[in-house]
Amino acid sequence: MKKVLILLLLVAAQGFSQTDDEKQIKAIYNTSLTKGKAYDWLNHLSNQIGGRLSGSVQAQQAVDYTKSQLDSLGLDRVWLQPVKVPKWVRGTPEFAYIETKPGLTNNVPVCALGGSVATPLGGIKANVVEVKGIEDLATLGRENIEGKIVFYNRPMDATLISTFQSYSGCVDQRYSGANEAGKYGAVGVIVRSMNLRLDDLPHTGSMSYGDTADYNRIPAAAISTNGAELLSTTLKLNPQVKFYFKQNCKQFDDVESFNVIGEIKGTTYPNEIMVVGGHLDSWDLGDGSHDDGAGCVQSMDVLRLIKESGYKPKRTIRVVLFMNEENGLRGGNKYAEVAKNKNENHVFALESDAGGFTPRGFSFDCSDANFERVESWKKLFEPYLIHMFVKGGGGADIGPLKNESMVLAGLRPDSQRYFDHHHAENDTFEHVNKRELELGAATMASLVYLFDKYGIVPPVKIKG
Amino acid sequence: MKKVLILLLLVAAQGFSQTDDEKQIKAIYNTSLTKGKAYDWLNHLSNQIGGRLSGSVQAQQAVDYTKSQLDSLGLDRVWLQPVKVPKWVRGTPEFAYIETKPGLTNNVPVCALGGSVATPLGGIKANVVEVKGIEDLATLGRENIEGKIVFYNRPMDATLISTFQSYSGCVDQRYSGANEAGKYGAVGVIVRSMNLRLDDLPHTGSMSYGDTADYNRIPAAAISTNGAELLSTTLKLNPQVKFYFKQNCKQFDDVESFNVIGEIKGTTYPNEIMVVGGHLDSWDLGDGSHDDGAGCVQSMDVLRLIKESGYKPKRTIRVVLFMNEENGLRGGNKYAEVAKNKNENHVFALESDAGGFTPRGFSFDCSDANFERVESWKKLFEPYLIHMFVKGGGGADIGPLKNESMVLAGLRPDSQRYFDHHHAENDTFEHVNKRELELGAATMASLVYLFDKYGIVPPVKIKG
């Protein structure tokens, strides 16, 4: 009888708590959907500032603007964390054409990959060898590659439901393609844009030369998917086709920049830090609305939504707008380095860097015990159609914080449209839907609220 | 021991069947995402034909085009089903302004509601009374309404996660607002557009005068949400503000049109009919890409995807492109009437009429036993992120088919962006994402496949 009573009391207590959580989460969503600030902030970032490549004037303007906005929210502390970042500049617009025979050319849209060296002043013209991936280079051998332009043309796999998975299956061509082709004597590299759609927009993105010496680095550009189809078809008709491209991008010395940070001090466990963030830098072709203006303004609004809801966090909640995710990850690394040096105790970090689309759930990099805790909250998210709770990475910027005990999480929005815009000139404000953006912010704030209220499950200490 | 063995065998059998279903569904999705026809068909419907209001030349072109495409698919039978439809014509573009004082005017975007009468040739200018709904009319009384324009300005509720629910909570203003206001002596009606976003596009839609005699009908127009905000603010500053609007729309006699139908004959139960459909007519302002070109081309592709997958349906699967959903539902009614007269046995009907966005699930109007059957298939849809299986209406066009035993279903795509475009000039092809459209078609085809393979649960007959 006593047991039954205790059970009943437990159920009643749980029931009550559940209702409290439901109310709190409802309040967060209502505020976001009716008085959200994310969309206005994004409008400014996108339309008044624009693309924010690390080291650019716009990146600094974004630092100043977001700091001023955080200053206005009445947080306990707002500050800038200095970080040296690389500075790569695109220069004048790139130019490229397919030359079927001398005098007969078709212009195609290309853009330099981020970090690429320039072509010689007069551009490069050479025969083309098409490959489906880096692994084809060894098969072809130096005799078929030397003096040519290597054309990486493996498309993203349309049958995968997660477009991020399709991206992962292709992006090695962009990231390492030039460095690998250079080893076989290629004079340049053209990469099919990481885009599932057939259109005329080249998509930039980071690349690396590894340890290759400066004088052995060959230029690399992305070609639009339609351009890639045309080049491939033309090559099939006439393998002697030549490709010309010209770009005058340049790497400068590192410059000083900043992570932008604001926090609400925890009432009970101020030394337990929960981070929510996105990256403030973006590529230069569009205005970086989805990648990752959206994640920044959502993260900023998480703190405001929690404040507005009247909830007093027990733990310290910190928004971090990381600099230089796109071409260096210096901001994420610096933040983790400082945290380590200061012996800060980070228990949770959440990143939004997958676009401002309708949120579907989260991916979690954490212990099984913490994942079970999250799964016990599923019901609370159901009214908001949040249903994906999966294991996976949290995000690039928060990755360096990782340790055994903490919870890393990444917002997972619907991914179908993301790569239509990713790193291209159409990553712009008008492609962000206000409600989708606000639902994302509310979903993030709700998860932060729950982890603040219930804490993370500490790792089991094994006695030595 | 024997029981355990039977159990094991059952589990094994189920496991095998599951694997078959998994493979079949995977094949359907793969085909849709790599060789789908829906997007090309929609391109033609939207960009070569355009808005397809019932009785228009474009509606007839859409009938001819979709029939020709169905003819090319090698179905067992394709035919046109005659149906008389209303013909309402918008006429020249509408014009409206707010007159703060004589000579001081602000133009605002309006459009006539579908079915509205025209204003007098010179337009209507009158004082305005703003209300939040039809129920305010009785409170105000004839003395405050007579001779005025009634301005319905209750916005859609942004806090509801389903935008269709927000729409349901507002659309009575559009549908019945003029008829009700006319009873109090109003001279015209202006309705805030059914749009969650603040922008400059008026959204049309159907309205009804009920039994009101022709000479007592007052004209009704929708105003853009920004226009509604401006009018409301101006009225607060000066209640004597006048509103002017002019429209010369006209209702003509009914004309002959068609439902477009194609079918694959069932191998085992050819007399059990499963319908999949959308509506071919659309409003005239945009090109009707989301509403409901998307649903039509998805439904057409359902039959093709099933054929391509090699599966031979046991039941007869029929695609029906209904005419006149928007302003009359004559196509849906006619189809059900003919089915009844022919004693056809419809066991299942699925409609797609909520936009070509990422599919999230289905709503079902069916018995508990059938709903349980659907829920047992949830796992099969999980890899495609289809997670919403809810009870609710199937759709307007299939509604008239309803009987006790059959299953009615509606595709439920993500609803956040739908009302940005619904019935407005920006319901156009470029706002449809190819993958989202194709995922919808595959999701529909998978449900049709499962219901064909396993059948519906027949109603329990109570012995008399």
Tab-separated table of C-alpha atoms in Angstrom, chain B residues 112-350:
chain	number	residue	atom	x	y	z
B	112	ALA	CA	-11.718	40.722	-55.797
B	113	LEU	CA	-12.741	37.611	-53.901
B	114	GLY	CA	-13.789	34.757	-56.148
B	115	GLY	CA	-17.507	34.932	-56.764
B	116	SER	CA	-17.836	38.561	-55.722
B	117	VAL	CA	-20.038	40.954	-57.656
B	118	ALA	CA	-18.454	44.013	-59.245
B	119	THR	CA	-18.540	47.459	-57.722
B	120	PRO	CA	-20.535	50.070	-59.616
B	121	LEU	CA	-18.602	51.271	-62.667
B	122	GLY	CA	-17.150	54.244	-60.808
B	123	GLY	CA	-16.193	52.170	-57.773
B	124	ILE	CA	-17.336	52.547	-54.170
B	125	LYS	CA	-16.114	55.145	-51.710
B	126	ALA	CA	-17.340	55.018	-48.127
B	127	ASN	CA	-16.400	55.251	-44.477
B	128	VAL	CA	-14.959	52.129	-42.952
B	129	VAL	CA	-15.856	50.125	-39.868
B	130	GLU	CA	-13.154	47.699	-38.746
B	131	VAL	CA	-14.196	44.441	-37.136
B	132	LYS	CA	-12.356	41.377	-35.863
B	133	GLY	CA	-14.977	38.981	-37.110
B	134	ILE	CA	-18.543	38.351	-38.207
B	135	GLU	CA	-19.682	38.174	-34.568
B	136	ASP	CA	-18.841	41.886	-34.168
B	137	LEU	CA	-21.579	42.859	-36.636
B	138	ALA	CA	-24.428	42.138	-34.223
B	139	THR	CA	-22.691	44.112	-31.482
B	140	LEU	CA	-22.205	47.106	-33.746
B	141	GLY	CA	-25.715	46.942	-35.174
B	142	ARG	CA	-27.109	48.411	-38.371
B	143	GLU	CA	-26.653	51.994	-37.114
B	144	ASN	CA	-22.875	51.633	-37.185
B	145	ILE	CA	-22.636	49.614	-40.391
B	146	GLU	CA	-25.208	50.922	-42.882
B	147	GLY	CA	-23.653	52.742	-45.820
B	148	LYS	CA	-20.145	51.765	-44.761
B	149	ILE	CA	-17.466	49.355	-45.898
B	150	VAL	CA	-16.895	46.589	-43.354
B	151	PHE	CA	-13.184	45.824	-42.913
B	152	TYR	CA	-12.562	42.321	-41.539
B	153	ASN	CA	-9.149	42.420	-39.920
B	154	ARG	CA	-8.756	39.379	-37.679
B	155	PRO	CA	-5.250	38.096	-38.473
B	156	MET	CA	-4.245	34.451	-38.677
B	157	ASP	CA	-3.001	33.172	-35.316
B	158	ALA	CA	0.802	32.945	-35.559
B	159	THR	CA	1.130	30.783	-32.447
B	160	LEU	CA	-0.523	27.744	-34.038
B	161	ILE	CA	2.038	25.341	-35.459
B	162	SER	CA	-0.291	24.107	-38.207
B	163	THR	CA	-0.921	27.063	-40.478
B	164	PHE	CA	-4.042	25.293	-41.752
B	165	GLN	CA	-5.464	25.586	-38.265
B	166	SER	CA	-4.731	29.338	-38.319
B	167	TYR	CA	-6.436	29.530	-41.704
B	168	SER	CA	-9.535	27.692	-40.439
B	169	GLY	CA	-9.773	30.206	-37.616
B	170	CYS	CA	-10.014	33.152	-40.035
B	171	VAL	CA	-11.461	32.097	-43.335
B	172	ASP	CA	-15.104	32.630	-42.329
B	173	GLN	CA	-14.406	36.365	-42.734
B	174	ARG	CA	-13.561	35.766	-46.376
B	175	TYR	CA	-16.204	33.167	-47.128
B	176	SER	CA	-19.251	34.650	-45.407
B	177	GLY	CA	-18.140	38.179	-44.487
B	178	ALA	CA	-19.850	39.973	-47.382
B	179	ASN	CA	-23.086	38.063	-47.084
B	180	GLU	CA	-23.332	38.790	-43.364
B	181	ALA	CA	-22.281	42.439	-43.601
B	182	GLY	CA	-24.805	42.991	-46.397
B	183	LYS	CA	-27.608	42.121	-43.983
B	184	TYR	CA	-26.622	45.157	-41.892
B	185	GLY	CA	-26.605	47.518	-44.866
B	186	ALA	CA	-22.869	47.556	-45.580
B	187	VAL	CA	-22.003	48.697	-49.121
B	188	GLY	CA	-18.862	46.610	-49.492
B	189	VAL	CA	-16.393	44.398	-47.673
B	190	ILE	CA	-12.605	44.440	-47.421
B	191	VAL	CA	-10.989	41.332	-45.906
B	192	ARG	CA	-7.457	41.033	-44.572
B	193	SER	CA	-5.648	38.476	-46.740
B	194	MET	CA	-5.296	34.971	-45.313
B	195	ASN	CA	-1.516	35.296	-45.001
B	196	LEU	CA	0.696	34.990	-41.928
B	197	ARG	CA	3.365	37.198	-43.454
B	198	LEU	CA	3.319	40.974	-43.742
B	199	ASP	CA	3.642	41.741	-47.448
B	200	ASP	CA	1.993	43.524	-50.361
B	201	LEU	CA	0.138	40.650	-52.015
B	202	PRO	CA	-3.633	40.324	-51.793
B	203	HIS	CA	-4.854	36.710	-51.560
B	204	THR	CA	-8.097	35.792	-53.286
B	205	GLY	CA	-10.317	32.802	-52.462
B	206	SER	CA	-13.897	31.702	-52.607
B	207	MET	CA	-16.824	33.481	-50.976
B	208	SER	CA	-20.553	32.882	-50.931
B	209	TYR	CA	-23.678	35.011	-50.864
B	210	GLY	CA	-25.804	32.079	-49.725
B	211	ASP	CA	-29.422	32.655	-50.750
B	212	THR	CA	-29.098	36.421	-50.865
B	213	ALA	CA	-30.823	37.897	-53.922
B	214	ASP	CA	-28.584	39.331	-56.637
B	215	TYR	CA	-29.619	42.934	-55.962
B	216	ASN	CA	-28.659	42.599	-52.291
B	217	ARG	CA	-25.136	41.321	-52.925
B	218	ILE	CA	-22.272	43.637	-51.993
B	219	PRO	CA	-18.778	43.470	-53.497
B	220	ALA	CA	-15.907	41.972	-51.514
B	221	ALA	CA	-12.148	42.269	-51.970
B	222	ALA	CA	-9.065	41.036	-50.129
B	223	ILE	CA	-6.434	43.549	-49.076
B	224	SER	CA	-2.748	42.659	-48.588
B	225	THR	CA	-1.624	42.230	-44.968
B	226	ASN	CA	0.519	45.372	-45.159
B	227	GLY	CA	-2.486	47.199	-46.634
B	228	ALA	CA	-4.648	45.920	-43.773
B	229	GLU	CA	-2.126	47.150	-41.200
B	230	LEU	CA	-2.024	50.572	-42.874
B	231	LEU	CA	-5.803	50.844	-43.054
B	232	SER	CA	-6.164	49.820	-39.424
B	233	THR	CA	-3.541	52.310	-38.229
B	234	THR	CA	-5.025	55.090	-40.339
B	235	LEU	CA	-8.484	54.372	-38.916
B	236	LYS	CA	-7.145	54.620	-35.388
B	237	LEU	CA	-5.713	58.048	-36.155
B	238	ASN	CA	-8.827	59.185	-37.995
B	239	PRO	CA	-12.048	57.149	-37.899
B	240	GLN	CA	-13.465	59.331	-40.698
B	241	VAL	CA	-11.025	57.926	-43.259
B	242	LYS	CA	-12.682	56.761	-46.474
B	243	PHE	CA	-11.858	53.710	-48.533
B	244	TYR	CA	-12.280	53.445	-52.291
B	245	PHE	CA	-12.253	50.286	-54.354
B	246	LYS	CA	-13.240	49.307	-57.848
B	247	GLN	CA	-13.535	45.893	-59.451
B	248	ASN	CA	-15.415	44.642	-62.500
B	249	CYS	CA	-15.467	40.876	-62.006
B	250	LYS	CA	-18.424	38.936	-63.377
B	251	GLN	CA	-20.188	35.598	-63.020
B	252	PHE	CA	-21.084	33.958	-66.358
B	253	ASP	CA	-23.277	30.945	-67.080
B	254	ASP	CA	-21.857	27.531	-66.220
B	255	VAL	CA	-19.669	25.930	-68.858
B	256	GLU	CA	-18.665	22.366	-69.646
B	257	SER	CA	-15.362	21.133	-68.286
B	258	PHE	CA	-13.822	17.815	-67.222
B	259	ASN	CA	-12.238	15.698	-64.546
B	260	VAL	CA	-9.203	13.936	-66.008
B	261	ILE	CA	-8.962	10.270	-65.032
B	262	GLY	CA	-6.534	7.419	-65.665
B	263	GLU	CA	-6.301	3.960	-64.153
B	264	ILE	CA	-4.295	0.789	-63.745
B	265	LYS	CA	-6.655	-2.170	-63.571
B	266	GLY	CA	-6.220	-4.357	-60.493
B	267	THR	CA	-5.031	-7.922	-61.044
B	268	THR	CA	-6.966	-9.602	-58.216
B	269	TYR	CA	-9.706	-7.212	-57.112
B	270	PRO	CA	-10.301	-4.990	-60.142
B	271	ASN	CA	-13.611	-3.797	-58.692
B	272	GLU	CA	-11.964	-2.352	-55.591
B	273	ILE	CA	-10.974	1.157	-56.566
B	274	MET	CA	-8.238	3.274	-54.990
B	275	VAL	CA	-8.194	6.940	-55.950
B	276	VAL	CA	-5.267	9.341	-55.786
B	277	GLY	CA	-5.788	12.924	-56.839
B	278	GLY	CA	-5.503	16.677	-56.666
B	279	HIS	CA	-7.409	19.505	-58.286
B	280	LEU	CA	-6.549	20.778	-61.730
B	281	ASP	CA	-8.206	24.176	-61.449
B	282	SER	CA	-6.466	26.997	-59.594
B	283	TRP	CA	-6.951	30.649	-58.824
B	284	ASP	CA	-6.006	33.098	-61.521
B	285	LEU	CA	-3.493	35.402	-59.786
B	286	GLY	CA	-0.493	33.067	-59.769
B	287	ASP	CA	0.067	29.916	-61.778
B	288	GLY	CA	-1.321	27.541	-59.151
B	289	SER	CA	1.946	25.647	-58.646
B	290	HIS	CA	1.427	24.774	-54.992
B	291	ASP	CA	-2.396	24.974	-55.114
B	292	ASP	CA	-2.782	22.497	-56.602
B	293	GLY	CA	-0.571	21.871	-59.595
B	294	ALA	CA	1.722	20.047	-57.158
B	295	GLY	CA	-1.008	17.668	-56.034
B	296	CYS	CA	-1.967	16.885	-59.648
B	297	VAL	CA	1.519	16.058	-60.875
B	298	GLN	CA	2.284	14.062	-57.717
B	299	SER	CA	-0.892	12.031	-58.210
B	300	MET	CA	-0.037	11.407	-61.861
B	301	ASP	CA	3.420	10.261	-60.854
B	302	VAL	CA	2.052	7.896	-58.215
B	303	LEU	CA	0.720	5.620	-60.966
B	304	ARG	CA	3.924	5.908	-62.963
B	305	LEU	CA	6.145	5.213	-59.923
B	306	ILE	CA	4.136	2.115	-59.081
B	307	LYS	CA	4.343	0.886	-62.677
B	308	GLU	CA	8.087	1.619	-62.873
B	309	SER	CA	8.732	-0.256	-59.643
B	310	GLY	CA	7.402	-3.422	-61.280
B	311	TYR	CA	4.659	-3.873	-58.703
B	312	LYS	CA	1.346	-5.151	-60.103
B	313	PRO	CA	-1.479	-3.656	-58.062
B	314	LYS	CA	-4.169	-6.093	-56.933
B	315	ARG	CA	-6.730	-3.317	-56.854
B	316	THR	CA	-7.602	-0.732	-59.482
B	317	ILE	CA	-5.578	2.432	-58.930
B	318	ARG	CA	-7.057	5.550	-60.396
B	319	VAL	CA	-5.634	9.046	-60.681
B	320	VAL	CA	-8.308	11.732	-60.700
B	321	LEU	CA	-7.537	15.358	-61.497
B	322	PHE	CA	-10.607	17.128	-60.184
B	323	MET	CA	-11.959	20.276	-61.802
B	324	ASN	CA	-13.324	23.233	-59.829
B	325	GLU	CA	-12.238	22.597	-56.252
B	326	GLU	CA	-11.618	26.296	-55.689
B	327	ASN	CA	-15.017	27.762	-56.413
B	328	GLY	CA	-17.639	25.067	-56.541
B	329	LEU	CA	-16.292	21.551	-55.907
B	330	ARG	CA	-18.257	20.453	-58.929
B	331	GLY	CA	-15.586	17.987	-60.022
B	332	GLY	CA	-15.437	16.212	-56.670
B	333	ASN	CA	-19.228	16.050	-56.478
B	334	LYS	CA	-19.566	14.799	-60.049
B	335	TYR	CA	-16.961	12.085	-59.557
B	336	ALA	CA	-18.746	10.784	-56.451
B	337	GLU	CA	-22.140	10.988	-58.183
B	338	VAL	CA	-20.964	8.941	-61.160
B	339	ALA	CA	-19.256	6.438	-58.854
B	340	LYS	CA	-22.516	5.997	-56.957
B	341	ASN	CA	-24.603	5.652	-60.102
B	342	LYS	CA	-22.222	3.016	-61.434
B	343	ASN	CA	-22.161	1.205	-58.094
B	344	GLU	CA	-18.393	1.450	-58.038
B	345	ASN	CA	-16.684	0.187	-54.897
B	346	HIS	CA	-14.190	2.797	-53.714
B	347	VAL	CA	-12.076	1.466	-50.857
B	348	PHE	CA	-9.441	4.186	-50.569
B	349	ALA	CA	-8.870	7.787	-51.674
B	350	LEU	CA	-5.821	9.980	-51.152
